C-alpha cells in the first residue's frame, strides 16, 4: 500500500542543535528501527549545523558538520532540512528559503517564522514542489495541525482555541496554587527553566499569538494575519483576581481563541475566566490543550506537552515521517492562492461576558455612580461582589456582566476609572463559557 | 504541493444508509465545496446501496441505487466503496472483499469486521494496492488512528487506553449521578436511543474489545488478536461500588487498556477505578477519550464524541479525503507481513491494585478469616472500610490492595467466597493509577 516501502534512505539535515535540535537527533537515533519499519525506508541524519561545537550528550560523528546553517541548507546531501534555530528572521528564515530554493523539503518548529513569513514561505514551497511542515510549531507534541488539516478535513470549522503557551499556564497554575504574585512566580519559573530570561514572548502573549495566527489559517483557510490577533499577556493577572475567579467558579487561563462567524474571523489571545468544569480549566502546569469545533465532529479536545526537547522532537519527526512516506498536504491545508482574505472582527465588536474588578474608596454613592455608568453604556450586570467593607479605605468591587459588546465595556471602564473614588484602573477579564 | 490538485473527481459508493451512512451522505453533500478546496478535486457520491428504499431526509436521486451492496461494490462507477452496513461477517465482509478485489479503496466504520478479519482484509488491500481505512471504527469523531499511525510515528508506544464505548460511559455516569441500578439506567438509555435493544455488544465490553484490539495493533505493530483481549462488561457494577469509589477518590470507568511491556502485549477491557483527577475520570456521558503514551511525546489525550451520525461521518470523510489527496499509510501503520506476533501477557499475570467488596455476615472473626486468606496469597492490603455494623446482618466490607498479581487476587476471592459468612460472591474492580 505504501509506495515508499523499499525506497531509498531519506536524508535529513538539522539546523540548530539546541533543545529541540538535540531532541530530534536523539529521537532519530534512538528510534531509527521503528521509523524504518513505519516508513518503509530508513531516515538518516546526514548533516548538522550549529554555531558552536561542543559536547551535547549525543554523538554527531558521521554527520557532515556546518558552522553555517545556510551553507548546509544549500550544500548538504539532504532531502529534508529541519530548521530548529528559531526567531522570526535572520538565519532561520535564510535556512528555510535556501532549502526550498534548492528543492529540499523543510520541517520547522518555528512559530514566529511561520506567523511572520508563513504565507511567503508556503508560496515558495508550493512553487518549488516541496513540503513546508510545522507540526512542532503549535502545541508541541500534540498533533493538532494534522488533526485540523486531515482528521477534521470534512468539517466546516467554526472555532479553535486553547492553552497554547505552557509558560503562562505554569505561572497561572502556580499563582493559583500558592496565592503568590506574578513577579515572584515568574522569577521561580525562570530559575526552573520554564521561562526564558527574556520572558516577554511568553508572558506578553506573543508566542501564543504566533500559534493562534497559524491555527486560524489552518482551521478556516483564511490568510495568515498576525497583526489581526488581539494580544494581551498575563502580567496584570493578580492573586486577587485569581481568588475571585475561584469564588465565582472559574479558573483564569491564557487562551488563544480563533472563531469564524458570518464570514468574519476573530483572533484573540488574552487571559480568560473559564468555568472549572470546562475541559481547558483542568489542564494545569506546562501542559497545552487545543479544542476544535466543527459542524460534523462537534468538538475534539487534545491535551499534551506543549514544549520541551522530547515532545517537540516527536512532532518534528512526525513531519519527517510524512515526507518519508510521501504524504503531502498544502502547507495551510489548501494552496496559498486559495486562502481567503476574510475580514477580521475587530476587538471593539467582540461580544461576551466580562469580569470587572474595581478598587474604590468605600464611600456612599460609589456603587450608584458605577452602576449608572454601566447602564448608560447599556452594559447589563449579572452579579456584584463586595465583601470587605472599611469606610474610607480601598476595597475591591467585583462585577460580572451579561453578554455585551467590548466597546461598551471599554467605555464604561474608562468612565469608571475617572471617578474620584476609583483609586486604580479597573481590571477586566473576559469570561468564556467553553 | 498537492499532486491531487486539478485531478478528476473522486467517485464514492456508499453501502448502508443507516445512521452513519446517512451522516456521510449529508456531510458529502453539505461540505462538498470545502472538500473540493481541501482535496484539490471534487468528491462525488455516485452510488448508494441499502436493502430498503424509503425517505431518509436526504436526497439520493442522481446516485445509482443498489438493493444489493455487494453488487454495488462490484459494479458501481466508484473509486472508493464506503462500508457502513456493520457486523463482523455477512454483507459487510462481502462488500469489503469485493471492493478490494475490484481494485477499489475501502473506507469502513466497522470495528467488529476489522477486529475479526482486519488482518486478512489488510493483506488483500496491500496485495491489490488499495487503501483500507477505518478511522471511524474507533472513538467516532476523534482522529486517533491518524494520531497514532502518523502523529506519533516517531514514538515507541508503550500504552494506549481509553473510554471506547459511549453507551457504557453514559450508563456509568448516570448511575453515579442518580444512584440508580444498572438495569434501570440501561432501560432508560435504550429508551433514549443511547443503547441498542440488544445491548450485549456494548455493556458486555465486546465493542470496546473490538476497538482495543485495533488500537493495540496500530500502537504496537503487533498482530491483531481479538481473542487475546480480556473482556469484562459493566453489568456487575453496582451503586454500592460507585458510592465506595466516590468515597475513596475514584470514578468507575469501563476502560480498554493495551500496553507493551518487555515485549509482551497486555490487552484488557474491564471496569476500572481511576483517580478523580485522571484525565479519563472527567470524561462523562457519551463522550470517548483516548490516551496514548510514547517515549518522546510522553502522553497525549484526545476527547470527543465516540459515536453518532455526524461525528462518525466526520471520521469516514477524513479517510475519504486522505484517499482523494493520495495520502497513504499501510492499514495498521506497517505492512501486514511485518506485524509481529508478540506474546500476550495473560490476565493471570497482570499486576495492579484492586478494590474488593465483600458482603459478609457481621460475625466475630470474619475479618480475621479474610485477612489471613489474603496474607496466605501474599496480597498486601492498603485500606479497609467497614462502616455499617449490624451484628448478624449482611454488611459490605471494602478493601483496597497494594500492587499484586491477578492470580493471587483470583485465588483469594475464591477462598473468601467459600467462607460461611460470605453471603454473595466477592466483587473486584481493578484500580488504575492513570
Coordinates of C-alpha atoms in Angstrom, one line a residue, chain A residues 135 141 143 146 314-315 318, chain B residues 146-155:
Chain A
X135 CA 3.6 20.4 13.3
X141 CA 3.8 17.1 20.9
X143 CA -0.5 16.6 16.5
X146 CA -2.6 17.1 11.4
X314 CA 8.1 13.9 18.4
X315 CA 6.2 16.5 16.3
X318 CA 6.1 13.1 12.6
Chain B
X146 CA -4.3 9.1 12.4
X147 CA -2.7 10.4 15.6
X148 CA -1.2 7.0 16.4
X149 CA -0.1 6.0 12.9
X150 CA 1.2 9.4 11.7
X151 CA 1.2 12.0 14.5
X152 CA 3.1 9.7 16.9
X153 CA 5.1 8.0 14.2
X154 CA 8.4 8.8 15.8
X155 CA 7.5 7.3 19.2

